[in-house]
Amino acid sequence: MHYRHDIAHRALRPAKSPIPQQKPKQQQDPLTYASAGVSIPTGNAFVSTISSLVASTARPGASALIGGFGGTLDLSAAGYTGAPTLLLGTDG
């Protein structure tokens, strides 16, 4: 079972409910990707499946690597003289 300890752990608080909780706080099950419906092995298999398709989109000025939360597009390398490099974010 995989779950992260480095993001949002301080922001997540149990919801206040008029119904008493069945387990004391220290005995609650941890919040995990799996308990949220995320399958890490399925995600890894999907990435493996589409990696060759992603690589086929390579072009001058842009890499076609998979796995990051963003990328860059160097418009100068794509043939636009004096153009900036665009930074793109895909996290979310």
GROMACS .gro file of N, CA and C in nm:
model
  276
    1MET      N    1   0.085  -0.117   0.000
    1MET     CA    2   0.000   0.000   0.000
    1MET      C    3   0.089   0.123   0.000
    2HIS      N    4   0.057   0.220  -0.088
    2HIS     CA    5   0.135   0.342  -0.099
    2HIS      C    6   0.051   0.461  -0.056
    3TYR      N    7   0.111   0.548   0.021
    3TYR     CA    8   0.048   0.676   0.048
    3TYR      C    9   0.155   0.776   0.083
    4ARG      N   10   0.126   0.902   0.056
    4ARG     CA   11   0.224   1.006   0.074
    4ARG      C   12   0.204   1.075   0.208
    5HIS      N   13   0.316   1.111   0.268
    5HIS     CA   14   0.312   1.184   0.395
    5HIS      C   15   0.353   1.330   0.376
    6ASP      N   16   0.393   1.368   0.255
    6ASP     CA   17   0.452   1.500   0.235
    6ASP      C   18   0.356   1.606   0.182
    7ILE      N   19   0.234   1.571   0.145
    7ILE     CA   20   0.143   1.672   0.092
    7ILE      C   21   0.008   1.667   0.165
    8ALA      N   22  -0.040   1.782   0.197
    8ALA     CA   23  -0.175   1.803   0.248
    8ALA      C   24  -0.207   1.740   0.382
    9HIS      N   25  -0.111   1.676   0.447
    9HIS     CA   26  -0.146   1.608   0.573
    9HIS      C   27  -0.189   1.705   0.681
   10ARG      N   28  -0.141   1.830   0.677
   10ARG     CA   29  -0.183   1.927   0.778
   10ARG      C   30  -0.319   1.986   0.746
   11ALA      N   31  -0.356   1.986   0.619
   11ALA     CA   32  -0.483   2.046   0.577
   11ALA      C   33  -0.601   1.951   0.595
   12LEU      N   34  -0.575   1.822   0.601
   12LEU     CA   35  -0.684   1.725   0.611
   12LEU      C   36  -0.722   1.705   0.757
   13ARG      N   37  -0.842   1.740   0.788
   13ARG     CA   38  -0.894   1.720   0.922
   13ARG      C   39  -1.022   1.640   0.910
   14PRO      N   40  -1.050   1.557   1.009
   14PRO     CA   41  -1.176   1.482   1.003
   14PRO      C   42  -1.295   1.578   1.000
   15ALA      N   43  -1.396   1.546   0.922
   15ALA     CA   44  -1.517   1.628   0.917
   15ALA      C   45  -1.591   1.616   1.049
   16LYS      N   46  -1.645   1.726   1.095
   16LYS     CA   47  -1.723   1.722   1.218
   16LYS      C   48  -1.862   1.671   1.184
   17SER      N   49  -1.904   1.571   1.255
   17SER     CA   50  -2.031   1.507   1.227
   17SER      C   51  -2.113   1.499   1.355
   18PRO      N   52  -2.244   1.514   1.345
   18PRO     CA   53  -2.327   1.498   1.464
   18PRO      C   54  -2.330   1.353   1.511
   19ILE      N   55  -2.289   1.260   1.424
   19ILE     CA   56  -2.285   1.119   1.461
   19ILE      C   57  -2.148   1.087   1.518
   20PRO      N   58  -2.140   1.029   1.636
   20PRO     CA   59  -2.008   0.999   1.693
   20PRO      C   60  -1.930   0.903   1.603
   21GLN      N   61  -1.799   0.926   1.597
   21GLN     CA   62  -1.714   0.837   1.519
   21GLN      C   63  -1.706   0.701   1.587
   22GLN      N   64  -1.692   0.597   1.506
   22GLN     CA   65  -1.688   0.464   1.561
   22GLN      C   66  -1.550   0.428   1.615
   23LYS      N   67  -1.446   0.488   1.560
   23LYS     CA   68  -1.311   0.460   1.607
   23LYS      C   69  -1.251   0.587   1.664
   24PRO      N   70  -1.175   0.578   1.772
   24PRO     CA   71  -1.102   0.694   1.819
   24PRO      C   72  -1.004   0.740   1.712
   25LYS      N   73  -0.968   0.868   1.714
   25LYS     CA   74  -0.884   0.926   1.610
   25LYS      C   75  -0.756   0.847   1.587
   26GLN      N   76  -0.688   0.805   1.691
   26GLN     CA   77  -0.561   0.735   1.675
   26GLN      C   78  -0.577   0.596   1.614
   27GLN      N   79  -0.699   0.543   1.606
   27GLN     CA   80  -0.721   0.411   1.550
   27GLN      C   81  -0.784   0.416   1.411
   28GLN      N   82  -0.804   0.537   1.355
   28GLN     CA   83  -0.864   0.548   1.223
   28GLN      C   84  -0.768   0.495   1.118
   29ASP      N   85  -0.826   0.441   1.011
   29ASP     CA   86  -0.744   0.395   0.899
   29ASP      C   87  -0.677   0.516   0.834
   30PRO      N   88  -0.553   0.500   0.788
   30PRO     CA   89  -0.485   0.614   0.725
   30PRO      C   90  -0.547   0.649   0.591
   31LEU      N   91  -0.536   0.776   0.553
   31LEU     CA   92  -0.581   0.821   0.422
   31LEU      C   93  -0.475   0.778   0.321
   32THR      N   94  -0.516   0.700   0.223
   32THR     CA   95  -0.422   0.647   0.124
   32THR      C   96  -0.475   0.673  -0.016
   33TYR      N   97  -0.386   0.661  -0.115
   33TYR     CA   98  -0.432   0.668  -0.254
   33TYR      C   99  -0.536   0.559  -0.280
   34ALA      N  100  -0.510   0.439  -0.232
   34ALA     CA  101  -0.602   0.328  -0.257
   34ALA      C  102  -0.739   0.355  -0.196
   35SER      N  103  -0.744   0.412  -0.074
   35SER     CA  104  -0.873   0.439  -0.012
   35SER      C  105  -0.949   0.550  -0.085
   36ALA      N  106  -0.877   0.629  -0.166
   36ALA     CA  107  -0.941   0.733  -0.247
   36ALA      C  108  -0.975   0.682  -0.387
   37GLY      N  109  -0.949   0.553  -0.413
   37GLY     CA  110  -0.983   0.494  -0.541
   37GLY      C  111  -0.873   0.500  -0.645
   38VAL      N  112  -0.750   0.533  -0.603
   38VAL     CA  113  -0.637   0.542  -0.696
   38VAL      C  114  -0.557   0.413  -0.689
   39SER      N  115  -0.532   0.353  -0.804
   39SER     CA  116  -0.450   0.233  -0.812
   39SER      C  117  -0.315   0.269  -0.872
   40ILE      N  118  -0.212   0.270  -0.792
   40ILE     CA  119  -0.077   0.302  -0.841
   40ILE      C  120  -0.030   0.199  -0.944
   41PRO      N  121  -0.047   0.069  -0.921
   41PRO     CA  122  -0.006  -0.027  -1.024
   41PRO      C  123  -0.080  -0.008  -1.157
   42THR      N  124  -0.208   0.024  -1.153
   42THR     CA  125  -0.283   0.049  -1.277
   42THR      C  126  -0.230   0.174  -1.347
   43GLY      N  127  -0.198   0.277  -1.270
   43GLY     CA  128  -0.140   0.399  -1.328
   43GLY      C  129  -0.007   0.371  -1.393
   44ASN      N  130   0.077   0.293  -1.327
   44ASN     CA  131   0.208   0.258  -1.384
   44ASN      C  132   0.191   0.176  -1.512
   45ALA      N  133   0.096   0.086  -1.514
   45ALA     CA  134   0.071   0.006  -1.635
   45ALA      C  135   0.022   0.095  -1.749
   46PHE      N  136  -0.062   0.192  -1.718
   46PHE     CA  137  -0.111   0.285  -1.819
   46PHE      C  138   0.004   0.365  -1.879
   47VAL      N  139   0.093   0.415  -1.794
   47VAL     CA  140   0.209   0.491  -1.842
   47VAL      C  141   0.295   0.405  -1.933
   48SER      N  142   0.317   0.280  -1.895
   48SER     CA  143   0.395   0.189  -1.980
   48SER      C  144   0.327   0.169  -2.115
   49THR      N  145   0.196   0.161  -2.115
   49THR     CA  146   0.121   0.139  -2.238
   49THR      C  147   0.131   0.257  -2.334
   50ILE      N  148   0.126   0.379  -2.282
   50ILE     CA  149   0.122   0.496  -2.370
   50ILE      C  150   0.258   0.560  -2.395
   51SER      N  151   0.364   0.510  -2.333
   51SER     CA  152   0.496   0.573  -2.348
   51SER      C  153   0.540   0.584  -2.493
   52SER      N  154   0.520   0.482  -2.573
   52SER     CA  155   0.562   0.488  -2.714
   52SER      C  156   0.477   0.588  -2.792
   53LEU      N  157   0.350   0.601  -2.757
   53LEU     CA  158   0.265   0.700  -2.823
   53LEU      C  159   0.310   0.842  -2.788
   54VAL      N  160   0.344   0.862  -2.662
   54VAL     CA  161   0.393   0.994  -2.619
   54VAL      C  162   0.523   1.027  -2.690
   55ALA      N  163   0.615   0.931  -2.699
   55ALA     CA  164   0.744   0.953  -2.765
   55ALA      C  165   0.725   0.993  -2.912
   56SER      N  166   0.620   0.947  -2.974
   56SER     CA  167   0.596   0.980  -3.116
   56SER      C  168   0.556   1.126  -3.136
   57THR      N  169   0.528   1.199  -3.029
   57THR     CA  170   0.489   1.340  -3.041
   57THR      C  171   0.607   1.435  -3.030
   58ALA      N  172   0.730   1.382  -3.021
   58ALA     CA  173   0.850   1.467  -3.008
   58ALA      C  174   0.861   1.561  -3.127
   59ARG      N  175   0.906   1.682  -3.099
   59ARG     CA  176   0.926   1.783  -3.203
   59ARG      C  177   1.039   1.875  -3.159
   60PRO      N  178   1.098   1.950  -3.251
   60PRO     CA  179   1.204   2.042  -3.211
   60PRO      C  180   1.153   2.141  -3.105
   61GLY      N  181   1.229   2.154  -3.000
   61GLY     CA  182   1.193   2.248  -2.893
   61GLY      C  183   1.115   2.186  -2.780
   62ALA      N  184   1.070   2.064  -2.797
   62ALA     CA  185   0.991   1.999  -2.691
   62ALA      C  186   1.032   1.854  -2.679
   63SER      N  187   1.050   1.809  -2.557
   63SER     CA  188   1.077   1.667  -2.538
   63SER      C  189   0.944   1.594  -2.530
   64ALA      N  190   0.948   1.467  -2.547
   64ALA     CA  191   0.826   1.387  -2.540
   64ALA      C  192   0.844   1.283  -2.430
   65LEU      N  193   0.881   1.331  -2.312
   65LEU     CA  194   0.899   1.243  -2.198
   65LEU      C  195   0.770   1.243  -2.117
   66ILE      N  196   0.744   1.132  -2.053
   66ILE     CA  197   0.623   1.120  -1.974
   66ILE      C  198   0.660   1.108  -1.827
   67GLY      N  199   0.576   1.163  -1.741
   67GLY     CA  200   0.595   1.143  -1.598
   67GLY      C  201   0.611   1.270  -1.518
   68GLY      N  202   0.633   1.384  -1.582
   68GLY     CA  203   0.650   1.507  -1.507
   68GLY      C  204   0.519   1.579  -1.484
   69PHE      N  205   0.525   1.686  -1.411
   69PHE     CA  206   0.407   1.768  -1.385
   69PHE      C  207   0.407   1.892  -1.472
   70GLY      N  208   0.488   1.893  -1.576
   70GLY     CA  209   0.493   2.007  -1.665
   70GLY      C  210   0.603   1.986  -1.767
   71GLY      N  211   0.630   2.090  -1.842
   71GLY     CA  212   0.734   2.080  -1.942
   71GLY      C  213   0.769   2.216  -1.997
   72THR      N  214   0.855   2.217  -2.096
   72THR     CA  215   0.897   2.340  -2.161
   72THR      C  216   0.881   2.325  -2.311
   73LEU      N  217   0.862   2.437  -2.375
   73LEU     CA  218   0.859   2.442  -2.520
   73LEU      C  219   0.951   2.556  -2.562
   74ASP      N  220   1.065   2.521  -2.619
   74ASP     CA  221   1.163   2.619  -2.664
   74ASP      C  222   1.126   2.660  -2.807
   75LEU      N  223   1.060   2.773  -2.817
   75LEU     CA  224   1.012   2.818  -2.947
   75LEU      C  225   1.127   2.852  -3.042
   76SER      N  226   1.242   2.893  -2.988
   76SER     CA  227   1.358   2.920  -3.074
   76SER      C  228   1.403   2.792  -3.144
   77ALA      N  229   1.405   2.682  -3.070
   77ALA     CA  230   1.444   2.553  -3.129
   77ALA      C  231   1.339   2.504  -3.230
   78ALA      N  232   1.217   2.554  -3.216
   78ALA     CA  233   1.111   2.517  -3.309
   78ALA      C  234   1.110   2.606  -3.433
   79GLY      N  235   1.206   2.700  -3.440
   79GLY     CA  236   1.219   2.781  -3.560
   79GLY      C  237   1.172   2.925  -3.547
   80TYR      N  238   1.130   2.967  -3.431
   80TYR     CA  239   1.085   3.104  -3.410
   80TYR      C  240   1.200   3.186  -3.353
   81THR      N  241   1.257   3.275  -3.434
   81THR     CA  242   1.375   3.352  -3.395
   81THR      C  243   1.344   3.445  -3.278
   82GLY      N  244   1.430   3.438  -3.175
   82GLY     CA  245   1.418   3.526  -3.060
   82GLY      C  246   1.297   3.500  -2.972
   83ALA      N  247   1.233   3.390  -2.989
   83ALA     CA  248   1.112   3.361  -2.912
   83ALA      C  249   1.147   3.308  -2.774
   84PRO      N  250   1.058   3.324  -2.679
   84PRO     CA  251   1.083   3.274  -2.544
   84PRO      C  252   1.065   3.123  -2.533
   85THR      N  253   1.106   3.071  -2.419
   85THR     CA  254   1.076   2.933  -2.384
   85THR      C  255   0.951   2.935  -2.297
   86LEU      N  256   0.852   2.860  -2.335
   86LEU     CA  257   0.728   2.854  -2.258
   86LEU      C  258   0.739   2.743  -2.154
   87LEU      N  259   0.692   2.775  -2.034
   87LEU     CA  260   0.686   2.677  -1.925
   87LEU      C  261   0.540   2.638  -1.908
   88LEU      N  262   0.516   2.507  -1.904
   88LEU     CA  263   0.379   2.458  -1.899
   88LEU      C  264   0.361   2.372  -1.774
   89GLY      N  265   0.252   2.391  -1.704
   89GLY     CA  266   0.223   2.311  -1.586
   89GLY      C  267   0.102   2.223  -1.608
   90THR      N  268   0.108   2.099  -1.562
   90THR     CA  269  -0.004   2.008  -1.579
   90THR      C  270  -0.048   1.946  -1.447
   91ASP      N  271   0.000   1.997  -1.336
   91ASP     CA  272  -0.036   1.940  -1.207
   91ASP      C  273  -0.179   1.979  -1.172
   92GLY      N  274  -0.258   1.885  -1.132
   92GLY     CA  275  -0.391   1.920  -1.091
   92GLY      C  276  -0.492   1.830  -1.139
   0.00000   0.00000   0.00000
